[in-house]
Short mmCIF file of C-alpha atoms in Angstrom, two decimals:
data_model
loop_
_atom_site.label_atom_id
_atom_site.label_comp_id
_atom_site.label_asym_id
_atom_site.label_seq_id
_atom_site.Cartn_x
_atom_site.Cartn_y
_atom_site.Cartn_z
CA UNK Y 29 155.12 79.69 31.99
CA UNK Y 30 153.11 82.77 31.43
CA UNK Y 31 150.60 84.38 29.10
CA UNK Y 32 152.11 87.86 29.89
CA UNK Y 33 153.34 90.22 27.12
CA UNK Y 34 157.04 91.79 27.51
CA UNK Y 35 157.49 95.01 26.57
CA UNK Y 36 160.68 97.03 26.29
CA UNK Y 37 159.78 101.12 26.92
CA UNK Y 38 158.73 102.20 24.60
CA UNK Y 39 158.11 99.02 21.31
CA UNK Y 40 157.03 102.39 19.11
CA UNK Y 41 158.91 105.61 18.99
CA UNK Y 42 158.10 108.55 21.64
CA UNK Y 43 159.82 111.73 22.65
CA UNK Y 44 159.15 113.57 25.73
CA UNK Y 45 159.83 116.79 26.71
CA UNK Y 46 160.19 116.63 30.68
CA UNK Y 47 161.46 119.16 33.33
CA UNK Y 48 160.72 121.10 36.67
CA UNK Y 49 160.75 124.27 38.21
CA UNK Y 50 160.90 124.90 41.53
CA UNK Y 51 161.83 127.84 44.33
CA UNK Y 52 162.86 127.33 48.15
CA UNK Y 53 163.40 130.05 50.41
CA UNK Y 54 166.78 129.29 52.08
CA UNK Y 55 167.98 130.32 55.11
CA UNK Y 56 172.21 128.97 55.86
CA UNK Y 57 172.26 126.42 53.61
CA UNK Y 58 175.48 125.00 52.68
CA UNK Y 59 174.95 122.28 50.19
CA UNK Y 60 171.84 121.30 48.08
CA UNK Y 61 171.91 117.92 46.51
CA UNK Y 62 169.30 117.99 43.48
CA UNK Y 63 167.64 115.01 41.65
CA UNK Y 64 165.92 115.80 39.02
CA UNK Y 65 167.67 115.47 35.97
CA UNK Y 66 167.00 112.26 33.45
CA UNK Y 67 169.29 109.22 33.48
CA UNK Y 68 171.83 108.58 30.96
CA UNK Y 69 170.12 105.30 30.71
CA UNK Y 70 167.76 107.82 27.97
CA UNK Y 71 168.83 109.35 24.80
CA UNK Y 72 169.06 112.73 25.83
CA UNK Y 73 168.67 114.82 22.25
CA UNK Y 74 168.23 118.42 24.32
CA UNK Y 75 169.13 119.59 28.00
CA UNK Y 76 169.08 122.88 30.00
CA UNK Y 77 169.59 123.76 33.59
CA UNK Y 78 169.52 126.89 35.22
CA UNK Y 79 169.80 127.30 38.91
CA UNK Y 80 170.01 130.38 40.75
CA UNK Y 81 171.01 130.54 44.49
CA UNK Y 82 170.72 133.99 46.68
CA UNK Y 83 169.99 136.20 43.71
CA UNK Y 84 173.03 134.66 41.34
CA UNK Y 85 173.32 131.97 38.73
CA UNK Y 86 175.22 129.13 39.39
CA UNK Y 87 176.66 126.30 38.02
CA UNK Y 88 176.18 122.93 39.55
CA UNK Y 89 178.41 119.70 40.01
CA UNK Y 90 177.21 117.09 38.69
CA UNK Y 91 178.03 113.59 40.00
CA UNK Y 92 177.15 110.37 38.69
CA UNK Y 93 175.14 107.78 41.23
CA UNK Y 94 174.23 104.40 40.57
CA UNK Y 95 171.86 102.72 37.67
CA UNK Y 96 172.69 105.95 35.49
CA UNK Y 97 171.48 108.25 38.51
CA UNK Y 98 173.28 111.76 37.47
CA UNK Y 99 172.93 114.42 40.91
CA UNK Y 100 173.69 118.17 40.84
CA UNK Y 101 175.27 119.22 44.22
CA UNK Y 102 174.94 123.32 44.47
CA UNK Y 103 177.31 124.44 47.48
CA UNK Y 104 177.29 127.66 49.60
CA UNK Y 105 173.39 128.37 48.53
CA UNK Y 106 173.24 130.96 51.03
CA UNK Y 107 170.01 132.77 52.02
CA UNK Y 108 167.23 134.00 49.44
CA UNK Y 109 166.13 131.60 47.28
CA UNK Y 110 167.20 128.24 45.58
CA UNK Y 111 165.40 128.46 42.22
CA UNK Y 112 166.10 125.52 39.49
CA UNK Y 113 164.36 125.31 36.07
CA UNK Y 114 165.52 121.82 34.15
CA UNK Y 115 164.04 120.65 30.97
CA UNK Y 116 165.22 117.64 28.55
CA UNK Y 117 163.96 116.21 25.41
CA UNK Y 118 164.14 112.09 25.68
CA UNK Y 119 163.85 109.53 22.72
CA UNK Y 120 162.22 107.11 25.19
CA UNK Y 121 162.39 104.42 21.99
CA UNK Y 122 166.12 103.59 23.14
CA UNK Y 123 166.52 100.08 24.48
CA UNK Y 124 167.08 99.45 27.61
CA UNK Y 125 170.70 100.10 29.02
CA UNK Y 126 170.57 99.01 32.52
CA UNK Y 127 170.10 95.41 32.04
CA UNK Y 128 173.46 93.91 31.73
CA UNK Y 129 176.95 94.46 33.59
CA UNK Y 130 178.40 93.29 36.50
CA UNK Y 131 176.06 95.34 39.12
CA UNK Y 132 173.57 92.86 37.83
CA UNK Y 133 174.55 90.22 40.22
CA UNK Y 134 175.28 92.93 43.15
CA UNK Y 135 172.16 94.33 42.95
CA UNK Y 136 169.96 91.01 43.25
CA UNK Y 137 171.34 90.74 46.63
CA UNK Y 138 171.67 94.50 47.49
CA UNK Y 139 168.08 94.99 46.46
CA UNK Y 140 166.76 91.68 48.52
CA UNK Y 141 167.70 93.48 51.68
CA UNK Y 142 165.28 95.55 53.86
CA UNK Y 143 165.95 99.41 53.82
CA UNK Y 144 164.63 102.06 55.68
CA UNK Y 145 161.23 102.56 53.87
CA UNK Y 146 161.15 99.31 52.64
CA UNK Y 147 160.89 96.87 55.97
CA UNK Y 148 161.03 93.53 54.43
CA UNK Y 149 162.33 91.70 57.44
CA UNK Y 150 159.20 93.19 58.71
CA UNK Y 151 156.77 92.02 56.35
CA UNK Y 152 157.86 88.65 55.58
CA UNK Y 153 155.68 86.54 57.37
CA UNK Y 154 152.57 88.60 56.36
CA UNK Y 155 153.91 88.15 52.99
CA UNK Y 156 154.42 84.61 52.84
CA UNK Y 157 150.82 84.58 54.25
CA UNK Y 158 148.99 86.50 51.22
CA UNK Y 159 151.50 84.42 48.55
CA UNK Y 160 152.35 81.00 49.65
CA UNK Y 161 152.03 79.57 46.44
CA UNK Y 162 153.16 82.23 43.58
CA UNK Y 163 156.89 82.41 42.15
CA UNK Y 164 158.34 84.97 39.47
CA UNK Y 165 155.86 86.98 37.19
CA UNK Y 166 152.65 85.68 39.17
CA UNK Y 167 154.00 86.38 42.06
CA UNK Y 168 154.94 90.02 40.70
CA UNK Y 169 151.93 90.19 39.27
CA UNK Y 170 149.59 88.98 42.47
CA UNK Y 171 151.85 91.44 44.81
CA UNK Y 172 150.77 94.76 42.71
CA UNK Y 173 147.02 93.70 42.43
CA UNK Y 174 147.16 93.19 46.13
CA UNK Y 175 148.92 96.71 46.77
CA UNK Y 176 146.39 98.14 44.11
CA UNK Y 177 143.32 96.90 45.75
CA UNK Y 178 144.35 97.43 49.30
CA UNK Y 179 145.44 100.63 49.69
CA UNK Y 180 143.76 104.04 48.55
CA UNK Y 181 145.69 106.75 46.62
CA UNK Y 182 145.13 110.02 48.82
CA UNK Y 183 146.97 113.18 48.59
CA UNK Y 184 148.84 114.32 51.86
CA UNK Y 185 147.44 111.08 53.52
CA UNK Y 186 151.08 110.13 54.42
CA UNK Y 187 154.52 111.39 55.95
CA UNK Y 188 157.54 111.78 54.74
CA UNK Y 189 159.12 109.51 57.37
CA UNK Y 190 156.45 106.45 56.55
CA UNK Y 191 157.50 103.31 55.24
CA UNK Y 192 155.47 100.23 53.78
CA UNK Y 193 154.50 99.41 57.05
CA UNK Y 194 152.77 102.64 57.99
CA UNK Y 195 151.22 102.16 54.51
CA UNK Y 196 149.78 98.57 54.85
CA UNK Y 197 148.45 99.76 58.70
CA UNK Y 198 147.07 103.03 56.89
CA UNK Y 199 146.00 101.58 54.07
CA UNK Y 200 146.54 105.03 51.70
CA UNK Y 201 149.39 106.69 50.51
CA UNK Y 202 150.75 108.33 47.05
CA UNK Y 203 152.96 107.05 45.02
CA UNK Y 204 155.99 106.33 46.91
CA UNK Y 205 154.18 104.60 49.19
CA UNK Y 206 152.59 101.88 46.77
CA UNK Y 207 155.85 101.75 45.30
CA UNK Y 208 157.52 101.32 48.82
CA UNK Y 209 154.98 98.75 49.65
CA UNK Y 210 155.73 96.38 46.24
CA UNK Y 211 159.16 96.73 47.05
CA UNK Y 212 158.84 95.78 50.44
CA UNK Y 213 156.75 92.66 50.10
CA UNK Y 214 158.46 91.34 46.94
CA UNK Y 215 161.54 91.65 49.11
CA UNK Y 216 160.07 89.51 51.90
CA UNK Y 217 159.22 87.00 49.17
CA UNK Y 218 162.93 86.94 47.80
CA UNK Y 219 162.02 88.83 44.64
CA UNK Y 220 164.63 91.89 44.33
CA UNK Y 221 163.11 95.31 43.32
CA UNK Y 222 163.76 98.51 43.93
CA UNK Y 223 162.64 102.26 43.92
CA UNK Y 224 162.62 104.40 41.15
CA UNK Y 225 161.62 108.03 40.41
CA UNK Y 226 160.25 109.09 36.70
CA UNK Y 227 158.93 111.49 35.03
CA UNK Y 228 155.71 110.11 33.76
CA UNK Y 229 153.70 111.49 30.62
CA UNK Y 230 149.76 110.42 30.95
CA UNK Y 231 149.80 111.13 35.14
CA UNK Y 232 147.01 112.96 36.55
CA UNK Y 233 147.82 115.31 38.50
CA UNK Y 234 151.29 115.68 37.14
CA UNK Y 235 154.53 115.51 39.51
CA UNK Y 236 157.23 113.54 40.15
CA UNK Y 237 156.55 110.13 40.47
CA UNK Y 238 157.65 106.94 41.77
CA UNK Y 239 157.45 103.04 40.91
CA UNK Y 240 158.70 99.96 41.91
CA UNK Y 241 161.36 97.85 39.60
CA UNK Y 242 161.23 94.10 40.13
CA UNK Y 243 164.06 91.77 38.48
CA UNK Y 244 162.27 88.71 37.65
CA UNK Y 245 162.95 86.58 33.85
CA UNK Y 246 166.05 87.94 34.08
CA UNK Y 247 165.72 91.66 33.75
CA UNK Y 248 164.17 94.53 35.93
CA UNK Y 249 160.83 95.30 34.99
CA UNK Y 250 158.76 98.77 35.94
CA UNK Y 251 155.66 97.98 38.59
CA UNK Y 252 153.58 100.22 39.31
CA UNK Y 253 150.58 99.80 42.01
CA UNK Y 254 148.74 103.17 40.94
CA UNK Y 255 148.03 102.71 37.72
CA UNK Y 256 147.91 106.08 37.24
CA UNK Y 257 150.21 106.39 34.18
CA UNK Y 258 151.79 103.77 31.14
CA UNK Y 259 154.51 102.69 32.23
CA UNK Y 260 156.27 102.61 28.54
CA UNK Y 261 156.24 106.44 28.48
CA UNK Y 262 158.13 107.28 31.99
CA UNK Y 263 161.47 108.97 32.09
CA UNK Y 264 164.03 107.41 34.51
CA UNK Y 265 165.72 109.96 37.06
CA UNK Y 266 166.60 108.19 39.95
CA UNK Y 267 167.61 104.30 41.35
CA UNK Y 268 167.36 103.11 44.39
CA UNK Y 269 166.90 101.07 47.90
CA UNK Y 270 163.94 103.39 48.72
CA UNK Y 271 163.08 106.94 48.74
CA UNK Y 272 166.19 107.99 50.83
CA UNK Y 273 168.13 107.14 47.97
CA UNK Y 274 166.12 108.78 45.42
CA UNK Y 275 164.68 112.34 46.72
CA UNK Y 276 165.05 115.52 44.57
CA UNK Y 277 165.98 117.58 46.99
CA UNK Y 278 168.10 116.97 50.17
CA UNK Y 279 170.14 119.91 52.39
CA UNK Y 280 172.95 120.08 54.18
CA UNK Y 281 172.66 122.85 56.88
CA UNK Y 282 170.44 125.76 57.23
CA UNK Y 283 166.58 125.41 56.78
CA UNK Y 284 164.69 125.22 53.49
CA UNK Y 285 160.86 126.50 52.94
CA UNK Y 286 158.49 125.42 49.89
CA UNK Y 287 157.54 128.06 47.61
CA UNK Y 288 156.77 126.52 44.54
CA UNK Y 289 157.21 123.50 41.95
CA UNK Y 290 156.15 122.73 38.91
CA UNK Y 291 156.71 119.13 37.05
CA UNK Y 292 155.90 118.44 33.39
CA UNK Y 293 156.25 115.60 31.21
CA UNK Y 294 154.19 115.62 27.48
CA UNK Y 295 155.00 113.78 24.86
CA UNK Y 296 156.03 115.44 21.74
CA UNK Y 297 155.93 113.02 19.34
CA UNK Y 298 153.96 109.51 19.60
CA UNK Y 299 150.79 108.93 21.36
CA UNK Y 300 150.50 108.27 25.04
CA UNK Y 301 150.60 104.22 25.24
CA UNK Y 302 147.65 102.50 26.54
CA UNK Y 303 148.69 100.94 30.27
CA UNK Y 304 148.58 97.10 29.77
CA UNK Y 305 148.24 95.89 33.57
CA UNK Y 306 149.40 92.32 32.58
CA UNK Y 307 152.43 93.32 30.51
CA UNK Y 308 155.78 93.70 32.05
CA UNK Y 309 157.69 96.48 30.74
CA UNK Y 310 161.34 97.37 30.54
CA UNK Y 311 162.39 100.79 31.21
CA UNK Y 312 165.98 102.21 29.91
#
């Protein structure tokens, strides 16, 4: 039993406008694969993309990943720049559409498993430690208070090649590292959850993000150990094991240098929801 509210994102309707624009400088590149664009879990009403590679416009391929993932592969990006500009309006009101099928049962064992960020074999006798006693949405709910109170949130505190444990031991992180941590240790405990990237309206300062998903009463349920945005208004992009699975940006050949990026995500009709830290919440 519990006295915890469930929520499917979003119970009123919102529409966001979300999108990015970045700029690499590019040097032999080959391939880019790009993450970025919403999954066709939403209602997608509008959609542009624009990418320009080495001075030209170019049209991507998109392919379609896992969880309603959608990539953008750009080949023979040359040297110059890579320079994408992606916006979408989303009715986030839609129910859910990753709940059913038959990855359901797949993906309770698939998502169990440790990864490479997310080193549950690692952590489970530390985690059966802090929560001997808690099972389903307590124990959900006692793993992201823990993560919460435990770790800072600290800008540039962490590397991109640090996983939960690196986190616990440093105790700070952004946001893929509290949600790499809450994946990790729900793992350990035999909850499954995964990674996911959004675009989240309400976050301060405004990026990418990324949050934990936990399947517990039956359905996958957004976690997110920040607190820095409500959960009802994100924007799914990406699904995953961990962050390998779900980065915007990843090269084949050639070397890539940061320029510039810019991520937005507003709603445009709707107010901003207030965060409910004892709810769980269903994203589509």
């Amino acid at each position: 039993m519990t006295d915890l509210a469930i929520v499917d994102a979003a119970p009123t309707p919102l529409r966001a406008r979300v999108g990015t624009k970045f700029a690499y400088g590019t040097n032999g590149v080959r391939e880019a694969l790009l993450s970025f664009a919403v999954s066709n879990a939403h209602d997608i009403l509008e959609e542009e993309i624009l990418i320009h590679a080495a001075g030209r416009q170019v049209e991507a391929r998109e392919l379609a990943g896992n969880h309603g993932t959608r990539l953008h592969v750009v080949e023979d990006v040359g040297s110059g720049w890579l320079e994408v500009t992606y916006s979408a309006l989303v009715d986030i009101t839609r129910p859910t559409g990753d709940q059913v099928g038959k990855e359901i049962d797949f993906d309770r064992w698939v998502f169990t498993r440790p990864s490479r960020y997310a080193e549950s074999d690692r952590l489970a006798p530390m985690a059966a430690q802090l929560f001997p006693d808690q099972t389903g949405v307590e124990r959900v709910r006692a793993v992201t208070q823990w993560v919460n109170t435990h770790m800072a949130y600290i800008s540039g505190a962490s590397r991109g090649t640090d996983g939960a444990v690196d986190s616990i031991l440093q105790a700070s992180g952004v946001c893929r590292d509290f949600a790499h941590v809450v994946v990790a240790l729900l793992r350990a405990l035999g909850t499954p959850a995964r990674l996911v990237s959004v675009y989240a309206p309400g976050l301060r300062p405004m990026d990418f993000h990324a949050v934990a998903e936990a399947w517990v009463d039956d359905a996958w349920h957004i976690v997110d150990a920040t607190a820095l945005a409500p959960r009802e208004a994100m924007v799914r992009i990406a699904t995953g094991r961990d962050a390998a699975d779900t980065a915007f940006l990843t090269t084949r050949g050639g070397l890539m240098t940061f320029n510039r990026q810019v991520v937005t995500a507003q709603l445009v009709e709707g107010e901003l929801p207030q965060e409910d830290p004892g709810a769980l919440v269903r994203l589509a």
